[in-house]
Amino acid sequence: MNLPDAFVTNMKKILGDEYDTFMSSYEEQRYYGLRLNRLKDGKRIGASLPFETKSVPWCPDGCYFEEEVRPAKEALYSAGIYYIQEPSAMTAVEALAPEAGEWVIDLCAAPGGKTTQIASAMGDMGLVVTNDINTTRSKNLYKNVQMSGLKNVMVMNEDPKNLAAKWAGLFDRVLVDAPCSGEGMFRKEPKLVKSWEENGPEAFINVQREILASAHDLLKPGGTLVYSTCTYNLEENESNIKWFLDRYVSYDVAAIAEDLKISEGFLVDADERLKKCGRVWPHLHQGEGHFIAKMIKSTSDDFTESKKKKGKIEEGAYKILCEFLTEVGIESDYLPKERLNQVKDTIYLLPTQGPDDKGLNVWANGWMIGFIKKNRFEPAQAFAGGLKKEDIKNHIDYCNSDEDVYRYLRGETVSVEAGKGWHLVCVEGQGLGWGKVVNGRLKNKLHPGWLWR
């Protein structure tokens, strides 16, 4: 691989005697990984995947798979039972250690790997706010949120500064997986080498610091802030953390390398705190490059309370929704009325907790349930993703090896033995999509953007 001279010079300076071993890693096969989704019974189903895996040492839900395996071609993937994720990228959320019931925000979230990991670890209890400033990337983020069956999630498309101005001091944990020069991804995506030559580390440092400043504002006293990148240089990593610690003196750095079984950080200006940061190296660990810093905010700062968002739904729309729930066999109290929120013709179930989002660019303020169309209800793809077969009487459950589920994923009509009307299509008991049975045939209602072409 042809690497930029400036990058090579910097890596020699950073690694010293380890440089040659590091460079040899570019000639080796990279690591491929997936993470099992606890919300979709991933641990149980993952014990019998149709291909061999090995455990990722720093993530209990992480698995390695071989290069020739195509996990995205399994129905299990489309049902959100696992998420394909580079193994070293799993370290940041393991360091963040989110807990059920907390408020957590992922500030630079697309395409959604770390957001789905956070929600899975929390059991979908509490609140996860997932945000990306890029509108195009937010579309892919939202698809992965829906596929993974996340319910207590708000999807935002905002500048972190605007979120910080509205929601200062509200979050228990903040994740900044910052946009970076991507040096750790050169082996995975060689095209990033050209991007690095055009926009090296210096193009990202100010942006990273601005996002860190917003993260500080969003974090409540006693909260946890994790900053991560997929790059190697000191400027975007330890130097940024030193800048942050010098500016915001109310933070302690938590040591994470030993717990995650990865390497320590480097000193900058002899600051010993920076050794508590963590690094993943391809020549030392089974993953690509990653940097992680975990910081705990002092409890001495003032705390502010947020005005909570309340749901509102028209009575006519609620009646139509209830008729649908009765038709398909979902208990009426499964969707509490006080949490239902109608936005034009779309109905969402708000998270059990959540801040007021007025004035912000909201992609989805909760679990999208469906749409009111000409006095009838049509269920959303996201609604299917968050359901299991035990939640609904009208369901058709396929095993992963059943050819009919692949016909369904290709958009075909499938023969079924089921009564007429709407049915949830499942894989191994986990919601995949919707279909409507007419005369023993399942008319395909899978979202067009999810079809296998």
mmCIF file of N, CA and C in Angstrom, residues 47-170:
data_model
loop_
_atom_site.group_PDB
_atom_site.id
_atom_site.type_symbol
_atom_site.label_atom_id
_atom_site.label_comp_id
_atom_site.label_asym_id
_atom_site.label_seq_id
_atom_site.Cartn_x
_atom_site.Cartn_y
_atom_site.Cartn_z
ATOM 1 N N ALA A 47 -25.858 -18.018 19.020
ATOM 2 C CA ALA A 47 -25.189 -19.278 19.354
ATOM 3 C C ALA A 47 -25.296 -20.297 18.227
ATOM 4 N N SER A 48 -26.185 -20.043 17.272
ATOM 5 C CA SER A 48 -26.350 -20.984 16.156
ATOM 6 C C SER A 48 -26.356 -20.252 14.809
ATOM 7 N N LEU A 49 -25.455 -19.285 14.649
ATOM 8 C CA LEU A 49 -25.350 -18.591 13.368
ATOM 9 C C LEU A 49 -24.937 -19.566 12.267
ATOM 10 N N PRO A 50 -25.318 -19.307 11.016
ATOM 11 C CA PRO A 50 -24.996 -20.237 9.920
ATOM 12 C C PRO A 50 -23.559 -20.095 9.409
ATOM 13 N N PHE A 51 -22.682 -19.516 10.206
ATOM 14 C CA PHE A 51 -21.264 -19.409 9.853
ATOM 15 C C PHE A 51 -20.468 -19.338 11.147
ATOM 16 N N GLU A 52 -19.182 -19.634 11.067
ATOM 17 C CA GLU A 52 -18.344 -19.683 12.259
ATOM 18 C C GLU A 52 -17.934 -18.282 12.707
ATOM 19 N N THR A 53 -17.845 -18.083 14.020
ATOM 20 C CA THR A 53 -17.404 -16.804 14.581
ATOM 21 C C THR A 53 -16.450 -17.054 15.744
ATOM 22 N N LYS A 54 -15.727 -16.014 16.125
ATOM 23 C CA LYS A 54 -14.899 -16.007 17.331
ATOM 24 C C LYS A 54 -15.223 -14.756 18.126
ATOM 25 N N SER A 55 -15.023 -14.798 19.428
ATOM 26 C CA SER A 55 -15.379 -13.679 20.291
ATOM 27 C C SER A 55 -14.391 -12.530 20.172
ATOM 28 N N VAL A 56 -14.909 -11.306 20.222
ATOM 29 C CA VAL A 56 -14.081 -10.096 20.293
ATOM 30 C C VAL A 56 -13.718 -9.866 21.762
ATOM 31 N N PRO A 57 -12.436 -9.722 22.100
ATOM 32 C CA PRO A 57 -12.039 -9.693 23.520
ATOM 33 C C PRO A 57 -12.577 -8.513 24.312
ATOM 34 N N TRP A 58 -12.830 -7.378 23.682
ATOM 35 C CA TRP A 58 -13.252 -6.193 24.428
ATOM 36 C C TRP A 58 -14.756 -5.944 24.375
ATOM 37 N N CYS A 59 -15.511 -6.809 23.702
ATOM 38 C CA CYS A 59 -16.958 -6.600 23.590
ATOM 39 C C CYS A 59 -17.675 -7.937 23.734
ATOM 40 N N PRO A 60 -18.458 -8.132 24.794
ATOM 41 C CA PRO A 60 -19.107 -9.429 25.013
ATOM 42 C C PRO A 60 -20.108 -9.808 23.937
ATOM 43 N N ASP A 61 -20.616 -8.841 23.189
ATOM 44 C CA ASP A 61 -21.568 -9.124 22.112
ATOM 45 C C ASP A 61 -20.892 -9.173 20.746
ATOM 46 N N GLY A 62 -19.586 -8.928 20.690
ATOM 47 C CA GLY A 62 -18.866 -8.846 19.417
ATOM 48 C C GLY A 62 -18.350 -10.190 18.937
ATOM 49 N N CYS A 63 -18.356 -10.385 17.621
ATOM 50 C CA CYS A 63 -17.880 -11.625 17.003
ATOM 51 C C CYS A 63 -17.041 -11.297 15.770
ATOM 52 N N TYR A 64 -15.965 -12.040 15.579
ATOM 53 C CA TYR A 64 -15.218 -12.000 14.327
ATOM 54 C C TYR A 64 -15.814 -13.024 13.368
ATOM 55 N N PHE A 65 -15.772 -12.708 12.074
ATOM 56 C CA PHE A 65 -16.117 -13.706 11.065
ATOM 57 C C PHE A 65 -15.085 -13.630 9.941
ATOM 58 N N GLU A 66 -15.016 -14.675 9.152
ATOM 59 C CA GLU A 66 -14.017 -14.752 8.094
ATOM 60 C C GLU A 66 -14.415 -13.900 6.888
ATOM 61 N N GLU A 67 -13.414 -13.495 6.115
ATOM 62 C CA GLU A 67 -13.623 -12.573 5.000
ATOM 63 C C GLU A 67 -14.625 -13.100 3.976
ATOM 64 N N GLU A 68 -14.612 -14.405 3.718
ATOM 65 C CA GLU A 68 -15.475 -14.951 2.672
ATOM 66 C C GLU A 68 -16.944 -15.028 3.094
ATOM 67 N N VAL A 69 -17.221 -14.861 4.392
ATOM 68 C CA VAL A 69 -18.607 -14.906 4.887
ATOM 69 C C VAL A 69 -19.343 -13.630 4.476
ATOM 70 N N ARG A 70 -20.621 -13.765 4.163
ATOM 71 C CA ARG A 70 -21.441 -12.616 3.771
ATOM 72 C C ARG A 70 -22.640 -12.501 4.720
ATOM 73 N N PRO A 71 -22.432 -12.002 5.941
ATOM 74 C CA PRO A 71 -23.528 -11.948 6.921
ATOM 75 C C PRO A 71 -24.671 -11.041 6.518
ATOM 76 N N ALA A 72 -24.436 -10.059 5.638
ATOM 77 C CA ALA A 72 -25.524 -9.182 5.193
ATOM 78 C C ALA A 72 -26.471 -9.895 4.239
ATOM 79 N N LYS A 73 -26.121 -11.086 3.797
ATOM 80 C CA LYS A 73 -26.982 -11.868 2.912
ATOM 81 C C LYS A 73 -27.855 -12.856 3.680
ATOM 82 N N GLU A 74 -27.837 -12.733 4.998
ATOM 83 C CA GLU A 74 -28.695 -13.562 5.835
ATOM 84 C C GLU A 74 -29.927 -12.756 6.265
ATOM 85 N N ALA A 75 -31.081 -13.432 6.367
ATOM 86 C CA ALA A 75 -32.294 -12.762 6.843
ATOM 87 C C ALA A 75 -32.118 -12.253 8.268
ATOM 88 N N LEU A 76 -31.254 -12.896 9.047
ATOM 89 C CA LEU A 76 -30.969 -12.455 10.414
ATOM 90 C C LEU A 76 -30.490 -11.002 10.439
ATOM 91 N N TYR A 77 -29.693 -10.638 9.444
ATOM 92 C CA TYR A 77 -29.171 -9.264 9.378
ATOM 93 C C TYR A 77 -30.308 -8.282 9.103
ATOM 94 N N SER A 78 -31.161 -8.598 8.145
ATOM 95 C CA SER A 78 -32.261 -7.692 7.805
ATOM 96 C C SER A 78 -33.245 -7.548 8.952
ATOM 97 N N ALA A 79 -33.307 -8.546 9.826
ATOM 98 C CA ALA A 79 -34.184 -8.477 10.996
ATOM 99 C C ALA A 79 -33.499 -7.797 12.175
ATOM 100 N N GLY A 80 -32.280 -7.312 11.985
ATOM 101 C CA GLY A 80 -31.591 -6.554 13.028
ATOM 102 C C GLY A 80 -31.058 -7.392 14.169
ATOM 103 N N ILE A 81 -30.899 -8.680 13.973
ATOM 104 C CA ILE A 81 -30.433 -9.564 15.040
ATOM 105 C C ILE A 81 -28.947 -9.370 15.290
ATOM 106 N N TYR A 82 -28.232 -8.903 14.292
ATOM 107 C CA TYR A 82 -26.849 -8.455 14.489
ATOM 108 C C TYR A 82 -26.564 -7.268 13.584
ATOM 109 N N TYR A 83 -25.511 -6.541 13.942
ATOM 110 C CA TYR A 83 -25.089 -5.343 13.205
ATOM 111 C C TYR A 83 -23.639 -5.564 12.780
ATOM 112 N N ILE A 84 -23.339 -5.376 11.517
ATOM 113 C CA ILE A 84 -21.978 -5.556 11.025
ATOM 114 C C ILE A 84 -21.155 -4.336 11.409
ATOM 115 N N GLN A 85 -20.075 -4.558 12.161
ATOM 116 C CA GLN A 85 -19.309 -3.456 12.735
ATOM 117 C C GLN A 85 -17.841 -3.843 12.854
ATOM 118 N N GLU A 86 -16.971 -2.935 12.470
ATOM 119 C CA GLU A 86 -15.535 -3.181 12.602
ATOM 120 C C GLU A 86 -15.202 -3.397 14.078
ATOM 121 N N PRO A 87 -14.461 -4.448 14.432
ATOM 122 C CA PRO A 87 -14.293 -4.812 15.851
ATOM 123 C C PRO A 87 -13.738 -3.704 16.741
ATOM 124 N N SER A 88 -12.748 -2.943 16.285
ATOM 125 C CA SER A 88 -12.173 -1.918 17.167
ATOM 126 C C SER A 88 -13.155 -0.794 17.444
ATOM 127 N N ALA A 89 -14.144 -0.602 16.553
ATOM 128 C CA ALA A 89 -15.152 0.448 16.756
ATOM 129 C C ALA A 89 -16.063 0.140 17.928
ATOM 130 N N MET A 90 -16.060 -1.104 18.402
ATOM 131 C CA MET A 90 -16.901 -1.487 19.541
ATOM 132 C C MET A 90 -16.326 -0.999 20.867
ATOM 133 N N THR A 91 -15.063 -0.571 20.879
ATOM 134 C CA THR A 91 -14.411 -0.202 22.138
ATOM 135 C C THR A 91 -15.029 1.034 22.779
ATOM 136 N N ALA A 92 -15.443 2.005 21.976
ATOM 137 C CA ALA A 92 -15.892 3.289 22.523
ATOM 138 C C ALA A 92 -17.106 3.125 23.429
ATOM 139 N N VAL A 93 -18.097 2.336 23.002
ATOM 140 C CA VAL A 93 -19.296 2.156 23.815
ATOM 141 C C VAL A 93 -19.009 1.278 25.025
ATOM 142 N N GLU A 94 -18.085 0.319 24.878
ATOM 143 C CA GLU A 94 -17.691 -0.469 26.050
ATOM 144 C C GLU A 94 -17.060 0.445 27.099
ATOM 145 N N ALA A 95 -16.285 1.442 26.666
ATOM 146 C CA ALA A 95 -15.714 2.415 27.609
ATOM 147 C C ALA A 95 -16.794 3.324 28.185
ATOM 148 N N LEU A 96 -17.762 3.707 27.361
ATOM 149 C CA LEU A 96 -18.854 4.581 27.806
ATOM 150 C C LEU A 96 -19.690 3.898 28.892
ATOM 151 N N ALA A 97 -19.885 2.588 28.770
ATOM 152 C CA ALA A 97 -20.601 1.769 29.764
ATOM 153 C C ALA A 97 -21.977 2.331 30.126
ATOM 154 N N PRO A 98 -22.860 2.553 29.139
ATOM 155 C CA PRO A 98 -24.194 3.088 29.440
ATOM 156 C C PRO A 98 -25.014 2.106 30.258
ATOM 157 N N GLU A 99 -25.897 2.636 31.102
ATOM 158 C CA GLU A 99 -26.736 1.807 31.961
ATOM 159 C C GLU A 99 -28.214 2.091 31.715
ATOM 160 N N ALA A 100 -29.031 1.082 31.946
ATOM 161 C CA ALA A 100 -30.473 1.207 31.736
ATOM 162 C C ALA A 100 -31.033 2.375 32.534
ATOM 163 N N GLY A 101 -31.903 3.163 31.899
ATOM 164 C CA GLY A 101 -32.563 4.276 32.568
ATOM 165 C C GLY A 101 -31.860 5.607 32.419
ATOM 166 N N GLU A 102 -30.649 5.615 31.896
ATOM 167 C CA GLU A 102 -29.899 6.867 31.753
ATOM 168 C C GLU A 102 -30.310 7.620 30.491
ATOM 169 N N TRP A 103 -29.869 8.876 30.417
ATOM 170 C CA TRP A 103 -29.973 9.678 29.204
ATOM 171 C C TRP A 103 -28.592 9.719 28.562
ATOM 172 N N VAL A 104 -28.519 9.246 27.321
ATOM 173 C CA VAL A 104 -27.244 9.152 26.615
ATOM 174 C C VAL A 104 -27.401 9.805 25.249
ATOM 175 N N ILE A 105 -26.392 10.560 24.822
ATOM 176 C CA ILE A 105 -26.431 11.178 23.498
ATOM 177 C C ILE A 105 -25.171 10.820 22.712
ATOM 178 N N ASP A 106 -25.376 10.402 21.467
ATOM 179 C CA ASP A 106 -24.315 10.072 20.518
ATOM 180 C C ASP A 106 -24.289 11.209 19.497
ATOM 181 N N LEU A 107 -23.283 12.064 19.593
ATOM 182 C CA LEU A 107 -23.302 13.337 18.863
ATOM 183 C C LEU A 107 -22.954 13.223 17.384
ATOM 184 N N CYS A 108 -22.139 12.250 17.004
ATOM 185 C CA CYS A 108 -21.700 12.100 15.602
ATOM 186 C C CYS A 108 -21.984 10.662 15.200
ATOM 187 N N ALA A 109 -23.260 10.318 15.039
ATOM 188 C CA ALA A 109 -23.689 8.925 15.158
ATOM 189 C C ALA A 109 -23.698 8.106 13.877
ATOM 190 N N ALA A 110 -23.875 8.722 12.704
ATOM 191 C CA ALA A 110 -24.028 7.930 11.481
ATOM 192 C C ALA A 110 -22.765 7.087 11.232
ATOM 193 N N PRO A 111 -22.947 5.840 10.767
ATOM 194 C CA PRO A 111 -24.200 5.215 10.312
ATOM 195 C C PRO A 111 -25.025 4.536 11.407
ATOM 196 N N GLY A 112 -24.576 4.580 12.654
ATOM 197 C CA GLY A 112 -25.428 4.091 13.730
ATOM 198 C C GLY A 112 -24.908 2.916 14.527
ATOM 199 N N GLY A 113 -23.699 2.442 14.237
ATOM 200 C CA GLY A 113 -23.175 1.288 14.958
ATOM 201 C C GLY A 113 -23.088 1.507 16.453
ATOM 202 N N LYS A 114 -22.575 2.645 16.853
ATOM 203 C CA LYS A 114 -22.402 2.907 18.286
ATOM 204 C C LYS A 114 -23.745 3.230 18.946
ATOM 205 N N THR A 115 -24.649 3.898 18.240
ATOM 206 C CA THR A 115 -25.987 4.155 18.792
ATOM 207 C C THR A 115 -26.712 2.850 19.084
ATOM 208 N N THR A 116 -26.697 1.922 18.119
ATOM 209 C CA THR A 116 -27.389 0.655 18.323
ATOM 210 C C THR A 116 -26.711 -0.158 19.422
ATOM 211 N N GLN A 117 -25.406 -0.026 19.569
ATOM 212 C CA GLN A 117 -24.689 -0.699 20.649
ATOM 213 C C GLN A 117 -25.088 -0.130 22.012
ATOM 214 N N ILE A 118 -25.227 1.197 22.083
ATOM 215 C CA ILE A 118 -25.665 1.854 23.323
ATOM 216 C C ILE A 118 -27.057 1.369 23.734
ATOM 217 N N ALA A 119 -28.005 1.430 22.780
ATOM 218 C CA ALA A 119 -29.391 1.045 23.092
ATOM 219 C C ALA A 119 -29.478 -0.427 23.471
ATOM 220 N N SER A 120 -28.710 -1.267 22.811
ATOM 221 C CA SER A 120 -28.691 -2.694 23.131
ATOM 222 C C SER A 120 -28.200 -2.916 24.554
ATOM 223 N N ALA A 121 -27.134 -2.209 24.934
ATOM 224 C CA ALA A 121 -26.579 -2.351 26.287
ATOM 225 C C ALA A 121 -27.550 -1.856 27.350
ATOM 226 N N MET A 122 -28.374 -0.854 27.018
ATOM 227 C CA MET A 122 -29.319 -0.266 27.972
ATOM 228 C C MET A 122 -30.648 -1.005 28.028
ATOM 229 N N GLY A 123 -30.805 -2.019 27.192
ATOM 230 C CA GLY A 123 -32.081 -2.724 27.167
ATOM 231 C C GLY A 123 -33.217 -1.861 26.675
ATOM 232 N N ASP A 124 -32.883 -0.814 25.898
ATOM 233 C CA ASP A 124 -33.877 0.135 25.389
ATOM 234 C C ASP A 124 -34.661 0.789 26.520
ATOM 235 N N MET A 125 -34.016 0.959 27.680
ATOM 236 C CA MET A 125 -34.641 1.622 28.827
ATOM 237 C C MET A 125 -33.885 2.905 29.137
ATOM 238 N N GLY A 126 -34.613 4.003 29.278
ATOM 239 C CA GLY A 126 -34.001 5.312 29.416
ATOM 240 C C GLY A 126 -34.179 6.075 28.128
ATOM 241 N N LEU A 127 -33.178 6.806 27.714
ATOM 242 C CA LEU A 127 -33.256 7.611 26.489
ATOM 243 C C LEU A 127 -31.917 7.606 25.776
ATOM 244 N N VAL A 128 -31.959 7.353 24.468
ATOM 245 C CA VAL A 128 -30.793 7.527 23.611
ATOM 246 C C VAL A 128 -31.139 8.577 22.574
ATOM 247 N N VAL A 129 -30.345 9.632 22.510
ATOM 248 C CA VAL A 129 -30.465 10.622 21.443
ATOM 249 C C VAL A 129 -29.324 10.371 20.481
ATOM 250 N N THR A 130 -29.657 10.161 19.228
ATOM 251 C CA THR A 130 -28.642 9.910 18.215
ATOM 252 C C THR A 130 -28.683 11.028 17.188
ATOM 253 N N ASN A 131 -27.533 11.577 16.867
ATOM 254 C CA ASN A 131 -27.494 12.788 16.048
ATOM 255 C C ASN A 131 -26.386 12.715 15.004
ATOM 256 N N ASP A 132 -26.676 13.277 13.838
ATOM 257 C CA ASP A 132 -25.631 13.523 12.852
ATOM 258 C C ASP A 132 -25.965 14.799 12.104
ATOM 259 N N ILE A 133 -24.971 15.624 11.893
ATOM 260 C CA ILE A 133 -25.189 16.923 11.264
ATOM 261 C C ILE A 133 -25.427 16.792 9.764
ATOM 262 N N ASN A 134 -24.970 15.671 9.178
ATOM 263 C CA ASN A 134 -25.084 15.454 7.739
ATOM 264 C C ASN A 134 -26.434 14.806 7.415
ATOM 265 N N THR A 135 -27.244 15.470 6.599
ATOM 266 C CA THR A 135 -28.592 14.989 6.294
ATOM 267 C C THR A 135 -28.568 13.655 5.566
ATOM 268 N N THR A 136 -27.681 13.494 4.600
ATOM 269 C CA THR A 136 -27.605 12.239 3.846
ATOM 270 C C THR A 136 -27.233 11.082 4.755
ATOM 271 N N ARG A 137 -26.252 11.290 5.631
ATOM 272 C CA ARG A 137 -25.825 10.238 6.548
ATOM 273 C C ARG A 137 -26.913 9.931 7.580
ATOM 274 N N SER A 138 -27.727 10.925 7.896
ATOM 275 C CA SER A 138 -28.808 10.710 8.866
ATOM 276 C C SER A 138 -29.832 9.703 8.357
ATOM 277 N N LYS A 139 -30.029 9.634 7.045
ATOM 278 C CA LYS A 139 -30.970 8.665 6.477
ATOM 279 C C LYS A 139 -30.511 7.243 6.775
ATOM 280 N N ASN A 140 -29.223 6.978 6.581
ATOM 281 C CA ASN A 140 -28.692 5.651 6.861
ATOM 282 C C ASN A 140 -28.717 5.358 8.357
ATOM 283 N N LEU A 141 -28.437 6.387 9.158
ATOM 284 C CA LEU A 141 -28.520 6.257 10.607
ATOM 285 C C LEU A 141 -29.919 5.821 11.029
ATOM 286 N N TYR A 142 -30.928 6.479 10.503
ATOM 287 C CA TYR A 142 -32.304 6.174 10.897
ATOM 288 C C TYR A 142 -32.719 4.773 10.448
ATOM 289 N N LYS A 143 -32.253 4.347 9.290
ATOM 290 C CA LYS A 143 -32.571 2.993 8.834
ATOM 291 C C LYS A 143 -32.007 1.970 9.812
ATOM 292 N N ASN A 144 -30.784 2.169 10.281
ATOM 293 C CA ASN A 144 -30.183 1.215 11.216
ATOM 294 C C ASN A 144 -30.864 1.247 12.579
ATOM 295 N N VAL A 145 -31.354 2.409 12.983
ATOM 296 C CA VAL A 145 -32.145 2.502 14.216
ATOM 297 C C VAL A 145 -33.418 1.666 14.084
ATOM 298 N N GLN A 146 -34.098 1.780 12.951
ATOM 299 C CA GLN A 146 -35.331 1.024 12.732
ATOM 300 C C GLN A 146 -35.062 -0.474 12.640
ATOM 301 N N MET A 147 -34.023 -0.839 11.888
ATOM 302 C CA MET A 147 -33.697 -2.249 11.698
ATOM 303 C C MET A 147 -33.355 -2.920 13.029
ATOM 304 N N SER A 148 -32.703 -2.174 13.911
ATOM 305 C CA SER A 148 -32.290 -2.733 15.196
ATOM 306 C C SER A 148 -33.415 -2.769 16.224
ATOM 307 N N GLY A 149 -34.584 -2.229 15.864
ATOM 308 C CA GLY A 149 -35.746 -2.304 16.739
ATOM 309 C C GLY A 149 -35.689 -1.367 17.929
ATOM 310 N N LEU A 150 -35.041 -0.218 17.772
ATOM 311 C CA LEU A 150 -34.900 0.706 18.896
ATOM 312 C C LEU A 150 -36.185 1.512 19.081
ATOM 313 N N LYS A 151 -36.602 1.668 20.340
ATOM 314 C CA LYS A 151 -37.846 2.361 20.656
ATOM 315 C C LYS A 151 -37.604 3.678 21.393
ATOM 316 N N ASN A 152 -36.817 3.650 22.455
ATOM 317 C CA ASN A 152 -36.588 4.857 23.261
ATOM 318 C C ASN A 152 -35.441 5.691 22.683
ATOM 319 N N VAL A 153 -35.593 6.071 21.425
ATOM 320 C CA VAL A 153 -34.536 6.791 20.705
ATOM 321 C C VAL A 153 -35.128 8.002 20.001
ATOM 322 N N MET A 154 -34.433 9.128 20.109
ATOM 323 C CA MET A 154 -34.734 10.312 19.312
ATOM 324 C C MET A 154 -33.628 10.472 18.273
ATOM 325 N N VAL A 155 -34.010 10.639 17.012
ATOM 326 C CA VAL A 155 -33.044 10.787 15.923
ATOM 327 C C VAL A 155 -33.022 12.248 15.498
ATOM 328 N N MET A 156 -31.847 12.869 15.608
ATOM 329 C CA MET A 156 -31.697 14.290 15.336
ATOM 330 C C MET A 156 -30.768 14.519 14.144
ATOM 331 N N ASN A 157 -30.956 15.656 13.482
ATOM 332 C CA ASN A 157 -30.098 16.088 12.378
ATOM 333 C C ASN A 157 -29.728 17.538 12.660
ATOM 334 N N GLU A 158 -28.768 17.715 13.596
ATOM 335 C CA GLU A 158 -28.476 19.044 14.123
ATOM 336 C C GLU A 158 -26.976 19.279 14.303
ATOM 337 N N ASP A 159 -26.610 20.550 14.343
ATOM 338 C CA ASP A 159 -25.280 20.958 14.772
ATOM 339 C C ASP A 159 -25.202 20.736 16.287
ATOM 340 N N PRO A 160 -24.159 20.052 16.776
ATOM 341 C CA PRO A 160 -24.051 19.827 18.217
ATOM 342 C C PRO A 160 -24.163 21.097 19.052
ATOM 343 N N LYS A 161 -23.742 22.231 18.514
ATOM 344 C CA LYS A 161 -23.847 23.491 19.258
ATOM 345 C C LYS A 161 -25.304 23.835 19.559
ATOM 346 N N ASN A 162 -26.201 23.539 18.606
ATOM 347 C CA ASN A 162 -27.620 23.833 18.826
ATOM 348 C C ASN A 162 -28.223 22.902 19.879
ATOM 349 N N LEU A 163 -27.787 21.650 19.867
ATOM 350 C CA LEU A 163 -28.251 20.717 20.889
ATOM 351 C C LEU A 163 -27.776 21.157 22.273
ATOM 352 N N ALA A 164 -26.510 21.589 22.339
ATOM 353 C CA ALA A 164 -25.949 22.017 23.627
ATOM 354 C C ALA A 164 -26.660 23.256 24.168
ATOM 355 N N ALA A 165 -27.043 24.159 23.277
ATOM 356 C CA ALA A 165 -27.739 25.370 23.713
ATOM 357 C C ALA A 165 -29.124 25.054 24.273
ATOM 358 N N LYS A 166 -29.760 24.025 23.721
ATOM 359 C CA LYS A 166 -31.121 23.657 24.132
ATOM 360 C C LYS A 166 -31.127 22.711 25.327
ATOM 361 N N TRP A 167 -30.143 21.807 25.394
ATOM 362 C CA TRP A 167 -30.184 20.714 26.356
ATOM 363 C C TRP A 167 -28.986 20.706 27.304
ATOM 364 N N ALA A 168 -28.521 21.856 27.683
ATOM 365 C CA ALA A 168 -27.323 21.935 28.531
ATOM 366 C C ALA A 168 -27.512 21.161 29.834
ATOM 367 N N GLY A 169 -26.528 20.334 30.169
ATOM 368 C CA GLY A 169 -26.477 19.656 31.461
ATOM 369 C C GLY A 169 -27.494 18.572 31.692
ATOM 370 N N LEU A 170 -28.032 17.955 30.612
ATOM 371 C CA LEU A 170 -29.119 16.986 30.787
ATOM 372 C C LEU A 170 -28.691 15.522 30.698
#
